Amino acid sequence: MRPARIIVAATLAAVAIAAGSYLALSTSTRHPAAAPDSPVVQTPTTTGGPTNPEPAVLADGRHPVLLKSIDPGRGTVTFDLIQYFHGDQATIEAAKDHQESPPPNDSYSRNLNPKLRTLAVRADAAITANQLAGSNQDIPVSLTRLATLTRAGSGMFWITVRGDQVVQIGEQWSP
């Protein structure tokens, strides 16, 4: 059992470091671990008039979120984007926020604002749950099944976005 915990802890640390590196590289004027700014997509007009900027809901990439609602009929998820830290970075960030440091389970999340975002989920999106599905392993589930498993405060998920569509949803396992 102990080697499994070490492997899980090492894997989570690697994911947190990778996510932190991505966020640090994608932001230049904000806090290094802040969520990336949404890019602006310019849509040219055929009449030669001004362009119509339409901001993307969320930049392409993998993001930590709190799922707020799932609509399987429309194929959408509504979520709150958060920041997630693990290991030494969790301790540092929790202390900055005057929270328990080191934080429980060596992880810490921060919600900078209450803005909710809604995105379409691709029909072929890979969706997994673990604790909500009664397991410590990732279990493939449908969007409909995920909707029946989640509720307010269900925990953190990772979503992967490409072209303003969710292509992957995975529950963050925590001890």
XYZ file of N, CA and C in Angstrom:
525
model
N 0.833 -1.202 0.000
C 0.000 0.000 0.000
C 0.870 1.254 0.000
N 1.978 1.236 0.760
C 2.843 2.396 0.855
C 3.450 2.764 -0.506
N 3.979 1.793 -1.302
C 4.510 2.165 -2.618
C 3.452 2.801 -3.517
N 2.210 2.349 -3.435
C 1.146 2.930 -4.253
C 0.928 4.396 -3.889
N 0.966 4.706 -2.606
C 0.792 6.105 -2.172
C 1.945 6.967 -2.661
N 3.150 6.419 -2.614
C 4.305 7.174 -3.072
C 4.178 7.450 -4.567
N 3.760 6.458 -5.329
C 3.595 6.627 -6.777
C 2.525 7.671 -7.063
N 1.392 7.594 -6.353
C 0.311 8.569 -6.543
C 0.800 9.965 -6.177
N 1.519 10.088 -5.058
C 2.017 11.396 -4.636
C 3.000 11.957 -5.659
N 3.888 11.106 -6.162
C 4.854 11.560 -7.167
C 4.150 11.985 -8.451
N 3.143 11.232 -8.856
C 2.399 11.563 -10.065
C 1.670 12.895 -9.901
N 1.010 13.082 -8.758
C 0.307 14.348 -8.515
C 1.278 15.515 -8.473
N 2.453 15.304 -7.884
C 3.449 16.368 -7.834
C 3.905 16.734 -9.235
N 4.126 15.719 -10.080
C 4.549 15.983 -11.459
C 3.472 16.756 -12.220
N 2.209 16.387 -12.028
C 1.106 17.082 -12.696
C 1.032 18.526 -12.218
N 1.178 18.729 -10.910
C 1.118 20.081 -10.360
C 2.260 20.941 -10.889
N 3.457 20.362 -10.986
C 4.607 21.097 -11.499
C 4.381 21.456 -12.965
N 3.888 20.494 -13.745
C 3.635 20.750 -15.167
C 2.580 21.838 -15.340
N 1.509 21.747 -14.560
C 0.446 22.752 -14.658
C 0.976 24.119 -14.236
N 1.766 24.153 -13.174
C 2.342 25.411 -12.715
C 3.276 26.013 -13.747
N 4.078 25.160 -14.396
C 4.978 25.644 -15.443
C 4.196 26.221 -16.604
N 3.133 25.527 -17.012
C 2.297 26.026 -18.108
C 1.717 27.381 -17.745
N 1.176 27.476 -16.527
C 0.560 28.729 -16.115
C 1.596 29.833 -15.999
N 2.788 29.507 -15.499
C 3.835 30.514 -15.359
C 4.265 31.036 -16.722
N 4.357 30.163 -17.716
C 4.772 30.580 -19.047
C 3.680 31.322 -19.798
N 2.424 31.062 -19.468
C 1.333 31.653 -20.233
C 0.864 32.983 -19.673
N 1.431 33.421 -18.576
C 1.042 34.712 -18.004
C 2.298 35.545 -17.823
N 2.208 36.810 -18.157
C 3.401 37.634 -18.045
C 3.222 38.793 -17.069
N 2.017 39.302 -16.888
C 1.828 40.464 -16.028
C 1.113 40.129 -14.739
N 0.577 38.948 -14.636
C -0.152 38.567 -13.430
C 0.703 37.644 -12.602
N 0.189 37.258 -11.451
C 0.848 36.300 -10.580
C 1.237 35.065 -11.387
N 2.432 34.502 -11.200
C 2.879 33.394 -12.041
C 1.947 32.190 -12.051
N 1.205 31.948 -10.997
C 0.328 30.779 -10.974
C -1.105 31.124 -11.343
N -1.320 32.356 -11.785
C -2.682 32.766 -12.149
C -3.128 32.055 -13.411
N -4.427 31.907 -13.540
C -4.977 31.277 -14.743
C -4.658 32.131 -15.953
N -4.416 31.501 -17.083
C -4.055 32.273 -18.273
C -5.193 33.168 -18.737
N -4.790 34.332 -19.326
C -5.795 35.213 -19.917
C -6.445 34.504 -21.093
N -7.700 34.805 -21.317
C -8.390 34.237 -22.469
C -7.939 34.982 -23.714
N -7.530 34.259 -24.744
C -7.101 34.945 -25.957
C -8.302 35.565 -26.673
N -8.028 36.579 -27.463
C -9.073 37.214 -28.247
C -8.954 36.698 -29.673
N -10.039 36.209 -30.205
C -10.072 35.697 -31.567
C -10.684 36.764 -32.449
N -9.961 37.176 -33.473
C -10.466 38.187 -34.395
C -11.171 37.487 -35.558
N -12.410 37.877 -35.817
C -13.173 37.318 -36.917
C -13.252 38.362 -38.021
N -12.558 38.135 -39.141
C -12.581 39.148 -40.204
C -13.946 39.212 -40.872
N -14.269 40.396 -41.350
C -15.526 40.573 -42.085
C -15.216 40.595 -43.572
N -16.195 40.271 -44.381
C -15.981 40.241 -45.829
C -16.268 41.597 -46.463
N -16.825 42.533 -45.706
C -17.173 43.833 -46.272
C -16.065 44.855 -46.077
N -14.974 44.454 -45.429
C -13.882 45.386 -45.212
C -14.101 46.271 -44.002
N -15.145 46.029 -43.241
C -15.422 46.806 -42.047
C -14.543 46.354 -40.887
N -14.785 46.868 -39.694
C -13.974 46.507 -38.533
C -14.179 45.042 -38.152
N -13.164 44.494 -37.498
C -13.266 43.109 -37.046
C -14.096 43.050 -35.772
N -14.636 41.875 -35.487
C -15.480 41.673 -34.321
C -14.763 40.731 -33.352
N -14.094 41.282 -32.310
C -13.377 40.410 -31.385
C -14.359 39.600 -30.532
N -14.137 38.284 -30.489
C -14.942 37.403 -29.648
C -13.995 36.629 -28.753
N -13.952 36.958 -27.452
C -13.009 36.271 -26.574
C -13.388 34.799 -26.402
N -12.371 33.967 -26.336
C -12.595 32.550 -26.054
C -13.028 32.419 -24.596
N -13.844 31.420 -24.295
C -14.286 31.191 -22.918
C -13.099 30.790 -22.056
N -12.215 29.962 -22.609
C -11.049 29.485 -21.872
C -9.989 29.072 -22.880
N -8.759 29.426 -22.610
C -7.652 29.091 -23.506
C -7.508 27.578 -23.632
N -7.001 27.142 -24.779
C -6.723 25.721 -24.961
C -5.728 25.261 -23.897
N -5.936 24.045 -23.409
C -5.038 23.483 -22.405
C -5.810 22.770 -21.313
N -5.089 22.374 -20.277
C -5.659 21.626 -19.147
C -5.813 22.579 -17.968
N -7.004 22.584 -17.344
C -7.311 23.556 -16.304
C -8.000 22.895 -15.104
N -7.649 23.327 -13.866
C -8.362 22.852 -12.685
C -9.663 23.633 -12.515
N -10.765 22.916 -12.268
C -12.076 23.568 -12.162
C -12.922 22.919 -11.078
N -13.950 23.645 -10.669
C -15.028 23.100 -9.846
C -16.248 23.033 -10.758
N -16.777 21.841 -10.960
C -17.968 21.695 -11.802
C -19.171 22.231 -11.041
N -19.938 23.086 -11.674
C -21.118 23.671 -11.037
C -22.400 23.042 -11.562
N -22.446 22.740 -12.853
C -23.615 22.050 -13.404
C -23.216 21.340 -14.688
N -23.954 20.279 -14.973
C -23.739 19.484 -16.180
C -25.094 19.307 -16.842
N -25.163 19.619 -18.120
C -26.405 19.455 -18.877
C -26.149 18.441 -19.984
N -26.409 17.146 -19.702
C -26.150 16.121 -20.718
C -26.988 16.314 -21.981
N -28.204 16.836 -21.845
C -29.073 17.053 -23.002
C -28.476 18.043 -23.991
N -27.879 19.092 -23.477
C -27.243 20.101 -24.332
C -25.767 19.795 -24.553
N -25.225 18.856 -23.765
C -23.812 18.513 -23.893
C -22.893 19.620 -23.424
N -23.228 20.234 -22.260
C -22.418 21.331 -21.739
C -22.064 21.112 -20.274
N -20.986 21.773 -19.859
C -20.617 21.840 -18.447
C -20.427 23.298 -18.078
N -20.855 23.645 -16.873
C -20.621 24.969 -16.321
C -19.676 24.775 -15.153
N -18.626 25.604 -15.096
C -17.574 25.392 -14.111
C -17.006 26.712 -13.624
N -16.290 26.617 -12.505
C -15.587 27.736 -11.911
C -14.098 27.413 -12.011
N -13.342 28.236 -12.720
C -11.906 28.043 -12.888
C -11.199 28.374 -11.575
N -10.287 27.502 -11.141
C -9.549 27.721 -9.902
C -8.053 27.578 -10.162
N -7.267 27.824 -9.123
C -5.837 27.535 -9.148
C -5.607 26.356 -8.217
N -4.688 25.464 -8.583
C -4.395 24.275 -7.777
C -2.887 24.178 -7.586
N -2.489 23.936 -6.344
C -1.074 23.823 -6.008
C -0.858 22.536 -5.224
N 0.315 21.950 -5.371
C 0.642 20.706 -4.680
C 2.082 20.784 -4.163
N 2.334 20.110 -3.064
C 3.689 20.036 -2.521
C 4.147 21.349 -1.926
N 5.422 21.670 -2.166
C 6.005 22.883 -1.602
C 5.268 24.142 -2.053
N 4.820 24.154 -3.307
C 4.094 25.326 -3.808
C 2.771 25.508 -3.069
N 2.118 24.399 -2.694
C 0.872 24.479 -1.922
C 1.129 25.146 -0.574
N 2.225 24.796 0.057
C 2.588 25.382 1.353
C 2.817 26.882 1.212
N 3.541 27.273 0.178
C 3.841 28.691 -0.058
C 2.559 29.481 -0.325
N 1.718 28.963 -1.224
C 0.498 29.691 -1.606
C -0.510 29.761 -0.456
N -0.630 28.693 0.320
C -1.537 28.710 1.471
C -1.073 29.751 2.487
N 0.224 29.824 2.715
C 0.764 30.815 3.657
C 0.488 32.233 3.162
N 0.626 32.461 1.851
C 0.336 33.785 1.280
C -1.107 34.195 1.543
N -2.005 33.207 1.540
C -3.427 33.486 1.763
C -3.813 33.398 3.243
N -2.814 33.255 4.115
C -3.044 33.155 5.556
C -3.934 31.962 5.915
N -3.715 30.854 5.211
C -4.438 29.608 5.459
C -3.495 28.621 6.127
N -4.038 27.491 6.565
C -3.231 26.464 7.201
C -2.076 26.077 6.283
N -0.837 26.150 6.852
C 0.336 25.861 6.034
C 1.337 25.070 6.865
N 1.730 23.890 6.429
C 1.360 23.249 5.175
C -0.112 22.833 5.180
N -0.721 22.844 4.001
C -2.145 22.519 3.910
C -2.388 21.012 4.043
N -3.607 20.630 4.414
C -3.942 19.201 4.501
C -3.729 18.511 3.155
N -3.256 17.293 3.196
C -3.029 16.469 2.010
C -2.052 17.089 1.026
N -1.280 18.068 1.513
C -0.218 18.652 0.699
C -0.731 19.299 -0.586
N -2.005 19.732 -0.591
C -2.545 20.404 -1.769
C -3.388 21.596 -1.318
N -3.455 22.602 -2.190
C -4.172 23.826 -1.875
C -4.772 24.390 -3.153
N -6.025 24.819 -3.066
C -6.650 25.449 -4.226
C -7.112 26.847 -3.851
N -7.143 27.700 -4.859
C -7.536 29.093 -4.677
C -8.534 29.445 -5.770
N -9.580 30.156 -5.382
C -10.577 30.623 -6.339
C -10.497 32.141 -6.372
N -9.970 32.676 -7.473
C -9.754 34.118 -7.562
C -11.028 34.913 -7.793
N -12.025 34.286 -8.429
C -13.270 35.011 -8.675
C -14.406 34.008 -8.873
N -15.645 34.482 -8.756
C -16.792 33.577 -8.870
C -17.308 33.395 -10.297
N -16.564 33.883 -11.294
C -17.037 33.816 -12.670
C -17.263 32.370 -13.096
N -18.461 32.100 -13.610
C -18.775 30.769 -14.135
C -18.665 30.800 -15.650
N -18.160 29.709 -16.197
C -18.006 29.565 -17.644
C -18.753 28.322 -18.082
N -19.298 28.326 -19.279
C -19.991 27.164 -19.831
C -19.368 26.831 -21.175
N -19.042 25.563 -21.353
C -18.472 25.086 -22.602
C -19.181 23.823 -23.062
N -19.170 23.620 -24.360
C -19.689 22.371 -24.930
C -18.684 21.259 -24.678
N -19.201 20.061 -24.438
C -18.370 18.877 -24.270
C -18.485 18.059 -25.546
N -17.354 17.766 -26.170
C -17.395 16.961 -27.392
C -17.997 15.597 -27.100
N -18.724 15.055 -28.063
C -19.386 13.755 -27.889
C -18.383 12.644 -27.604
N -17.150 12.776 -28.119
C -16.144 11.741 -27.906
C -15.172 12.084 -26.773
N -15.535 13.044 -25.917
C -14.659 13.444 -24.817
C -14.420 12.279 -23.859
N -13.181 12.160 -23.394
C -12.827 11.153 -22.393
C -13.207 11.721 -21.025
N -14.074 11.015 -20.296
C -14.549 11.480 -18.993
C -14.286 10.382 -17.972
N -13.629 10.757 -16.865
C -13.363 9.779 -15.803
C -13.731 10.358 -14.444
N -14.104 9.469 -13.559
C -14.355 9.804 -12.160
C -13.661 8.739 -11.332
N -13.355 9.057 -10.084
C -12.765 8.056 -9.213
C -13.531 8.004 -7.897
N -13.293 8.931 -7.007
C -13.973 8.894 -5.716
C -15.491 8.981 -5.861
N -15.978 9.808 -6.777
C -17.423 9.904 -6.982
C -18.002 8.585 -7.482
N -17.167 7.819 -8.185
C -17.610 6.519 -8.701
C -17.320 5.403 -7.700
N -16.891 5.772 -6.499
C -16.640 4.784 -5.454
C -15.357 3.998 -5.662
N -14.337 4.639 -6.224
C -13.092 3.936 -6.521
C -11.907 4.850 -6.260
N -10.722 4.248 -6.143
C -9.513 5.062 -6.099
C -8.796 5.001 -7.446
N -9.450 4.406 -8.431
C -8.946 4.333 -9.798
C -9.866 5.169 -10.687
N -9.324 5.689 -11.779
C -10.155 6.429 -12.733
C -11.072 5.455 -13.466
N -12.375 5.747 -13.431
C -13.392 4.921 -14.073
C -14.012 5.730 -15.216
N -14.006 5.213 -16.440
C -14.661 5.937 -17.535
C -16.171 6.037 -17.280
N -16.716 7.237 -17.477
C -18.150 7.459 -17.310
C -18.648 8.344 -18.448
N -19.938 8.307 -18.678
C -20.550 9.188 -19.678
C -20.841 10.542 -19.032
N -21.131 11.532 -19.852
C -21.505 12.837 -19.329
C -22.777 12.734 -18.492
N -23.715 11.898 -18.942
C -24.959 11.692 -18.188
C -24.668 11.083 -16.818
N -23.792 10.091 -16.771
C -23.441 9.450 -15.491
C -22.714 10.449 -14.586
N -21.819 11.252 -15.154
C -21.111 12.249 -14.355
C -22.103 13.243 -13.754
N -23.117 13.607 -14.519
C -24.138 14.534 -14.013
C -24.865 13.953 -12.811
N -25.088 12.643 -12.797
C -25.779 12.033 -11.655
C -24.854 11.882 -10.451
N -23.541 11.855 -10.681
C -22.589 11.684 -9.587
C -22.232 12.997 -8.906
N -22.257 14.087 -9.657
C -21.792 15.370 -9.109
C -22.905 16.109 -8.394
N -22.457 16.950 -7.509
C -23.338 17.844 -6.761
C -22.468 19.006 -6.308
N -23.071 20.014 -5.718
C -22.293 21.155 -5.236
C -21.222 20.654 -4.268
N -20.017 21.103 -4.448
C -18.926 20.687 -3.572
C -18.400 19.299 -3.865
N -18.553 18.829 -5.096
C -18.121 17.477 -5.457
C -16.614 17.324 -5.539
N -15.870 18.372 -5.463
C -14.430 18.278 -5.568
C -13.917 18.864 -6.866
N -12.624 18.751 -7.011
C -11.955 19.362 -8.155
C -11.868 18.410 -9.336
N -11.956 18.990 -10.519
C -11.805 18.247 -11.769
C -10.777 18.964 -12.630
N -10.214 18.239 -13.558
C -9.352 18.807 -14.589
C -10.113 18.706 -15.906
N -10.168 19.812 -16.634
C -10.753 19.758 -17.975
C -9.685 20.144 -18.985
N -9.749 19.514 -20.136
C -8.856 19.866 -21.231
C -9.712 20.489 -22.322
N -9.304 21.676 -22.754
C -10.072 22.457 -23.725
C -9.277 22.575 -25.018
N -9.981 22.380 -26.131
C -9.415 22.627 -27.464
C -10.492 23.313 -28.295
N -10.166 24.499 -28.790
C -11.102 25.216 -29.654
C -12.441 25.489 -28.991
N -12.433 25.927 -27.740
C -13.652 26.234 -26.982
C -14.568 25.024 -26.788
N -14.001 23.827 -26.811
C -14.763 22.613 -26.501
C -13.974 21.779 -25.504
N -14.690 21.161 -24.588
C -14.056 20.274 -23.616
C -13.834 18.922 -24.281
N -12.583 18.456 -24.271
C -12.253 17.168 -24.886
C -11.908 16.110 -23.845
N -11.727 16.548 -22.582
C -11.430 15.591 -21.516
C -11.848 16.184 -20.179
N -12.427 15.334 -19.315
C -12.806 15.718 -17.957
C -12.315 14.603 -17.044
N -11.604 14.963 -15.985
C -11.116 13.954 -15.051
C -11.186 14.461 -13.620
N -11.725 13.644 -12.741
C -11.801 14.005 -11.322
C -10.408 13.940 -10.705
N -10.059 14.950 -9.911
C -8.797 14.961 -9.174
C -8.939 14.074 -7.946
N -8.147 13.019 -7.868
C -8.187 12.145 -6.706
C -7.466 12.811 -5.555
N -8.037 12.717 -4.371
C -7.352 13.242 -3.185
C -7.587 12.260 -2.043
N -6.564 12.140 -1.195
C -6.662 11.178 -0.075
C -7.725 11.565 0.933
